[in-house]
Amino acid sequence: MTKHLTEAAKACYRDYGYYTPIDVMSETKAGRLLQQFEQAEVNFPEGLGPFGRNNAHLTFMCLDEIAHHKVILNAVEDLLGSDFYLWGSVLFIKEPESDGFVSWHQDAIYMGLMPHDFVTVWLALTVSDEEAGCMRVIPGSHLSGVKTHEDTFGQHNILTRGQRIADVDQNQALDIVLRPGQASLHHPRLIHGSRPNRSGHRRVGVALQSYAASHVRQTVGVHYALAVRGRELDDSIVRLQRPQSDMASGDVVQREKVNRNYAEILYRGADQVRGY
C-alpha cells in the first residue's frame, strides 16, 4: 500500500527516472517559507551566501522543516521503503536575468554512495518554469548506467566541478515546471541540467540530495547522515542532529564538519577546488 504516490507515479519513476509534480504544500505556505528563508539570508549572510549553499538544513529551521515534511517523506517511502536517511541538501538559487546554469550530469557520479538506491527531491519555493531556468531531464537515461563526465569549472556553471556529459541528445529533454510548493523526484543516474534564469524573479529551489535507503553506504569519506524515517542508523554512520534554532553555535560546528567532508567527496580527484 502506498502512502502518497500512485502506482502510475511509481511506474513513471521506475521507467523514466523521475516523477513530477508532487503537491507538497500550498503556494501560501511556500511563500511563508520563502519569506523566512530570505530573512535568514539577511540575518546570516555567512550561512546562506554564494558559498553557503550546502547542507543549510542543518542550521536553519525553515529548511529543516522542508526536509522533514510529511508529504515528502511519504513519497520517498513509496520508492525506498520505510527505512531511509537524508544524506545532504543543496540550495539552487538563480538571481533574475542571471547566467548561472547546470550542465548535463548525473548525481551518482560524485556522491560516493552505493548502491544507487537513493532519490533527490527538488522543491520549488518560487516559480520554476522554462524562462526561470527550470530543471530539464532526459527521460529513461537512468537505465543506461553511469556516463563519463568531464570537469569544466565553467564560470557560470553552478555545479561544484562544472561536471558535464558531452554527448547528450537534447532533443529528448523534458522541462520540469513547478509552481511554489511543488516538488519533483529524480533517480541518481538520471541525466539532468538547467538553463539560466531569464525571468525577472529569483528562482529558489531546495534539493534534498538525497534520501537514501538504510542499506546505502558511503564509499569515500566519512558517512554522515540525518535519520528521518524508520529504524535507527547503525554504528557505521555518524548520526547528525536537527538544528535547535537558526545558526545555533553547535549546529554551525556540525554543519562545517559535514561540509568539509562533503567537499572532500565532491572534489576527489579534481584539479582544482571551488569554495562550495
Short mmCIF file of C-alpha atoms in Angstrom, two decimals:
data_model
loop_
_atom_site.label_atom_id
_atom_site.label_comp_id
_atom_site.label_asym_id
_atom_site.label_seq_id
_atom_site.Cartn_x
_atom_site.Cartn_y
_atom_site.Cartn_z
CA MET A 1 0.00 0.00 0.00
CA THR A 2 1.40 3.38 -0.98
CA LYS A 3 1.45 6.44 1.29
CA HIS A 4 1.41 9.19 -1.34
CA LEU A 5 2.45 8.11 -4.83
CA THR A 6 0.05 6.23 -7.08
CA GLU A 7 1.14 3.04 -8.79
CA ALA A 8 1.31 5.04 -12.03
CA ALA A 9 3.61 7.58 -10.38
CA LYS A 10 5.92 4.83 -9.12
CA ALA A 11 5.95 3.26 -12.58
CA CYS A 12 6.90 6.63 -14.10
CA TYR A 13 9.84 6.90 -11.70
CA ARG A 14 10.91 3.32 -12.38
CA ASP A 15 10.66 3.59 -16.17
CA TYR A 16 11.71 7.19 -16.78
CA GLY A 17 13.82 8.07 -13.73
CA TYR A 18 11.70 10.94 -12.46
CA TYR A 19 8.25 11.88 -11.27
CA THR A 20 6.61 15.31 -11.21
CA PRO A 21 4.83 17.16 -9.77
CA ILE A 22 4.20 16.37 -6.13
CA ASP A 23 1.96 18.88 -4.38
CA VAL A 24 3.92 19.19 -1.14
CA MET A 25 2.34 22.37 0.22
CA SER A 26 0.20 25.30 -0.83
CA GLU A 27 1.68 28.31 -2.59
CA THR A 28 0.80 30.35 0.51
CA LYS A 29 2.84 28.02 2.75
CA ALA A 30 5.72 28.01 0.26
CA GLY A 31 5.58 31.81 0.27
CA ARG A 32 5.88 31.90 4.06
CA LEU A 33 8.87 29.56 3.97
CA LEU A 34 10.44 31.73 1.25
CA GLN A 35 9.98 34.80 3.46
CA GLN A 36 11.64 33.01 6.37
CA PHE A 37 14.46 31.88 4.11
CA GLU A 38 15.07 35.34 2.65
CA GLN A 39 15.01 36.90 6.12
CA ALA A 40 17.60 34.31 7.19
CA GLU A 41 19.73 35.39 4.20
CA VAL A 42 19.66 38.94 5.58
CA ASN A 43 20.32 37.91 9.17
CA PHE A 44 23.00 35.30 8.44
CA PRO A 45 24.71 36.05 5.11
CA GLU A 46 27.68 33.93 6.16
CA GLY A 47 25.41 30.90 6.39
CA LEU A 48 23.41 31.31 3.20
CA GLY A 49 25.59 33.27 0.78
CA PRO A 50 27.04 32.00 -2.51
CA PHE A 51 29.46 29.79 -0.56
CA GLY A 52 26.87 28.64 1.99
CA ARG A 53 24.53 26.58 -0.14
CA ASN A 54 25.37 23.08 1.10
CA ASN A 55 23.55 21.40 3.99
CA ALA A 56 21.78 24.53 5.22
CA HIS A 57 19.05 22.24 6.59
CA LEU A 58 21.46 21.56 9.47
CA THR A 59 21.45 25.20 10.60
CA PHE A 60 18.13 26.76 9.52
CA MET A 61 14.74 25.83 10.88
CA CYS A 62 12.75 26.58 7.71
CA LEU A 63 14.92 24.18 5.70
CA ASP A 64 14.80 21.54 8.42
CA GLU A 65 11.00 21.79 8.21
CA ILE A 66 11.14 21.12 4.48
CA ALA A 67 13.50 18.16 4.91
CA HIS A 68 11.04 16.52 7.33
CA HIS A 69 7.81 17.43 5.54
CA LYS A 70 5.38 14.53 5.79
CA VAL A 71 4.36 14.62 2.12
CA ILE A 72 7.99 14.46 1.01
CA LEU A 73 8.85 11.62 3.38
CA ASN A 74 5.74 9.67 2.38
CA ALA A 75 6.60 9.97 -1.31
CA VAL A 76 10.18 8.86 -0.65
CA GLU A 77 8.95 5.92 1.42
CA ASP A 78 6.86 4.78 -1.53
CA LEU A 79 10.07 4.50 -3.56
CA LEU A 80 12.66 3.38 -0.99
CA GLY A 81 10.74 1.58 1.72
CA SER A 82 10.19 2.56 5.34
CA ASP A 83 13.84 2.93 6.46
CA PHE A 84 15.86 5.80 4.99
CA TYR A 85 18.05 8.77 5.86
CA LEU A 86 18.94 12.17 4.41
CA TRP A 87 22.48 12.48 3.07
CA GLY A 88 22.53 16.22 2.33
CA SER A 89 20.91 19.25 0.75
CA VAL A 90 21.85 21.93 -1.77
CA LEU A 91 20.29 25.34 -2.43
CA PHE A 92 19.86 26.11 -6.11
CA ILE A 93 19.27 29.85 -6.40
CA LYS A 94 19.32 31.74 -9.67
CA GLU A 95 19.03 35.50 -9.48
CA PRO A 96 16.83 37.35 -12.02
CA GLU A 97 18.29 37.59 -15.51
CA SER A 98 21.49 35.82 -14.45
CA ASP A 99 23.85 33.49 -16.30
CA GLY A 100 24.09 30.58 -13.87
CA PHE A 101 23.24 27.19 -15.33
CA VAL A 102 23.61 23.49 -14.54
CA SER A 103 25.31 21.30 -17.14
CA TRP A 104 24.03 17.86 -18.08
CA HIS A 105 25.13 15.45 -15.35
CA GLN A 106 24.19 12.54 -13.09
CA ASP A 107 24.20 12.86 -9.30
CA ALA A 108 25.54 9.33 -8.85
CA ILE A 109 28.92 10.19 -10.38
CA TYR A 110 30.20 12.28 -7.48
CA MET A 111 28.27 11.44 -4.30
CA GLY A 112 30.13 8.22 -3.47
CA LEU A 113 27.01 6.35 -2.38
CA MET A 114 26.39 2.70 -3.27
CA PRO A 115 24.16 1.11 -4.31
CA HIS A 116 22.11 3.71 -6.16
CA ASP A 117 19.01 3.25 -4.04
CA PHE A 118 18.52 6.93 -3.30
CA VAL A 119 16.36 9.73 -4.64
CA THR A 120 16.64 13.52 -4.87
CA VAL A 121 13.63 15.67 -4.04
CA TRP A 122 13.71 19.14 -5.66
CA LEU A 123 11.25 21.57 -4.03
CA ALA A 124 10.39 24.91 -5.63
CA LEU A 125 9.88 27.94 -3.36
CA THR A 126 9.34 30.21 -6.38
CA VAL A 127 8.02 29.59 -9.88
CA SER A 128 10.40 27.26 -11.72
CA ASP A 129 9.49 27.28 -15.42
CA GLU A 130 11.31 27.42 -18.74
CA GLU A 131 12.01 31.16 -18.53
CA ALA A 132 13.29 30.87 -14.96
CA GLY A 133 15.68 28.04 -15.85
CA CYS A 134 13.78 25.05 -14.51
CA MET A 135 15.33 21.60 -14.33
CA ARG A 136 15.44 19.63 -17.58
CA VAL A 137 15.71 15.83 -17.70
CA ILE A 138 16.42 13.12 -20.24
CA PRO A 139 13.65 10.57 -19.58
CA GLY A 140 14.86 6.98 -19.22
CA SER A 141 18.55 7.92 -19.12
CA HIS A 142 18.93 6.34 -15.67
CA LEU A 143 18.65 2.91 -17.30
CA SER A 144 21.89 3.30 -19.28
CA GLY A 145 24.38 3.32 -16.41
CA VAL A 146 26.79 5.99 -15.24
CA LYS A 147 28.23 8.12 -18.04
CA THR A 148 31.68 9.65 -18.43
CA HIS A 149 31.79 13.22 -17.11
CA GLU A 150 34.38 15.91 -17.73
CA ASP A 151 35.21 18.77 -15.35
CA THR A 152 34.92 22.25 -16.85
CA PHE A 153 34.90 24.55 -13.80
CA GLY A 154 32.96 26.94 -16.04
CA GLN A 155 32.48 30.42 -14.61
CA HIS A 156 28.68 30.32 -14.70
CA ASN A 157 28.27 26.59 -14.09
CA ILE A 158 26.57 26.15 -10.71
CA LEU A 159 27.89 22.61 -10.16
CA THR A 160 30.94 22.17 -7.93
CA ARG A 161 33.29 20.99 -10.67
CA GLY A 162 31.22 22.17 -13.63
CA GLN A 163 31.00 18.48 -14.49
CA ARG A 164 29.19 17.63 -17.69
CA ILE A 165 28.24 14.80 -20.01
CA ALA A 166 29.24 15.84 -23.52
CA ASP A 167 27.08 13.62 -25.72
CA VAL A 168 23.50 14.31 -24.65
CA ASP A 169 20.65 14.30 -27.15
CA GLN A 170 18.93 17.49 -26.05
CA ASN A 171 16.03 16.80 -28.39
CA GLN A 172 14.92 14.26 -25.79
CA ALA A 173 14.91 16.82 -22.94
CA LEU A 174 11.79 17.49 -20.88
CA ASP A 175 11.25 20.63 -18.78
CA ILE A 176 10.23 20.06 -15.15
CA VAL A 177 7.91 23.01 -14.50
CA LEU A 178 6.96 23.57 -10.86
CA ARG A 179 4.87 26.11 -9.02
CA PRO A 180 5.88 27.19 -5.49
CA GLY A 181 5.22 24.31 -3.12
CA GLN A 182 5.59 21.58 -5.73
CA ALA A 183 8.46 19.11 -5.95
CA SER A 184 9.96 16.62 -8.37
CA LEU A 185 11.72 13.32 -7.70
CA HIS A 186 14.69 12.05 -9.69
CA HIS A 187 16.93 8.99 -9.76
CA PRO A 188 20.69 9.40 -9.11
CA ARG A 189 21.55 8.20 -12.63
CA LEU A 190 19.01 10.43 -14.40
CA ILE A 191 20.75 12.89 -16.74
CA HIS A 192 19.55 16.38 -15.90
CA GLY A 193 20.56 20.04 -16.00
CA SER A 194 19.09 23.53 -16.35
CA ARG A 195 19.41 26.75 -18.31
CA PRO A 196 19.98 30.29 -16.97
CA ASN A 197 17.20 32.30 -15.35
CA ARG A 198 16.00 34.84 -17.90
CA SER A 199 12.94 35.86 -15.87
CA GLY A 200 12.52 38.93 -13.69
CA HIS A 201 12.30 36.96 -10.43
CA ARG A 202 14.58 34.76 -8.34
CA ARG A 203 14.38 31.05 -8.87
CA VAL A 204 14.77 29.42 -5.47
CA GLY A 205 14.88 25.66 -5.17
CA VAL A 206 15.87 23.28 -2.39
CA ALA A 207 17.40 19.97 -3.47
CA LEU A 208 17.19 17.34 -0.76
CA GLN A 209 20.09 15.36 -2.14
CA SER A 210 19.48 12.71 -1.33
CA TYR A 211 17.21 10.47 0.70
CA ALA A 212 18.88 7.05 0.77
CA ALA A 213 17.65 3.60 1.78
CA SER A 214 19.17 2.41 5.04
CA HIS A 215 21.46 -0.12 3.31
CA VAL A 216 23.17 2.53 1.13
CA ARG A 217 26.73 3.26 2.24
CA GLN A 218 29.37 5.92 1.66
CA THR A 219 32.29 4.51 -0.35
CA VAL A 220 34.60 7.51 0.17
CA GLY A 221 34.93 9.87 3.11
CA VAL A 222 33.04 9.77 6.39
CA HIS A 223 29.40 8.67 6.25
CA TYR A 224 27.31 11.40 7.88
CA ALA A 225 23.52 11.16 7.74
CA LEU A 226 20.37 12.51 9.32
CA ALA A 227 17.83 9.88 10.35
CA VAL A 228 14.41 10.87 9.02
CA ARG A 229 12.24 7.73 8.97
CA GLY A 230 12.38 4.15 10.18
CA ARG A 231 14.88 2.38 12.36
CA GLU A 232 17.94 3.97 13.94
CA LEU A 233 21.10 4.33 11.88
CA ASP A 234 23.73 1.70 12.61
CA ASP A 235 27.16 2.44 14.05
CA SER A 236 28.86 2.67 10.65
CA ILE A 237 27.10 6.02 10.10
CA VAL A 238 27.79 9.22 12.04
CA ARG A 239 24.36 10.45 13.10
CA LEU A 240 23.58 14.12 12.66
CA GLN A 241 21.32 16.25 14.85
CA ARG A 242 18.48 18.53 13.77
CA PRO A 243 19.01 22.28 14.34
CA GLN A 244 17.80 23.89 17.56
CA SER A 245 17.49 27.42 16.12
CA ASP A 246 18.85 29.38 13.17
CA MET A 247 22.66 29.25 13.20
CA ALA A 248 22.96 27.93 16.75
CA SER A 249 26.66 27.58 17.57
CA GLY A 250 26.66 23.81 17.97
CA ASP A 251 24.70 23.36 14.75
CA VAL A 252 27.14 25.58 12.87
CA VAL A 253 30.08 23.47 14.07
CA GLN A 254 28.29 20.29 12.97
CA ARG A 255 27.48 21.73 9.52
CA GLU A 256 31.05 22.95 8.98
CA LYS A 257 32.39 19.49 9.79
CA VAL A 258 29.93 17.86 7.41
CA ASN A 259 30.69 20.35 4.63
CA ARG A 260 34.44 19.75 4.88
CA ASN A 261 33.78 16.06 4.39
CA TYR A 262 31.26 16.86 1.64
CA ALA A 263 33.92 18.87 -0.23
CA GLU A 264 36.45 16.05 0.02
CA ILE A 265 33.90 13.70 -1.53
CA LEU A 266 32.65 16.04 -4.26
CA TYR A 267 36.12 17.23 -5.31
CA ARG A 268 38.03 13.97 -5.04
CA GLY A 269 40.47 13.66 -7.93
CA ALA A 270 39.73 17.19 -9.21
CA ASP A 271 42.48 19.51 -10.46
CA GLN A 272 41.02 22.47 -8.58
CA VAL A 273 38.55 23.25 -5.82
CA ARG A 274 35.93 25.99 -5.60
CA GLY A 275 34.53 27.49 -2.42
CA TYR A 276 31.30 25.49 -2.46
#
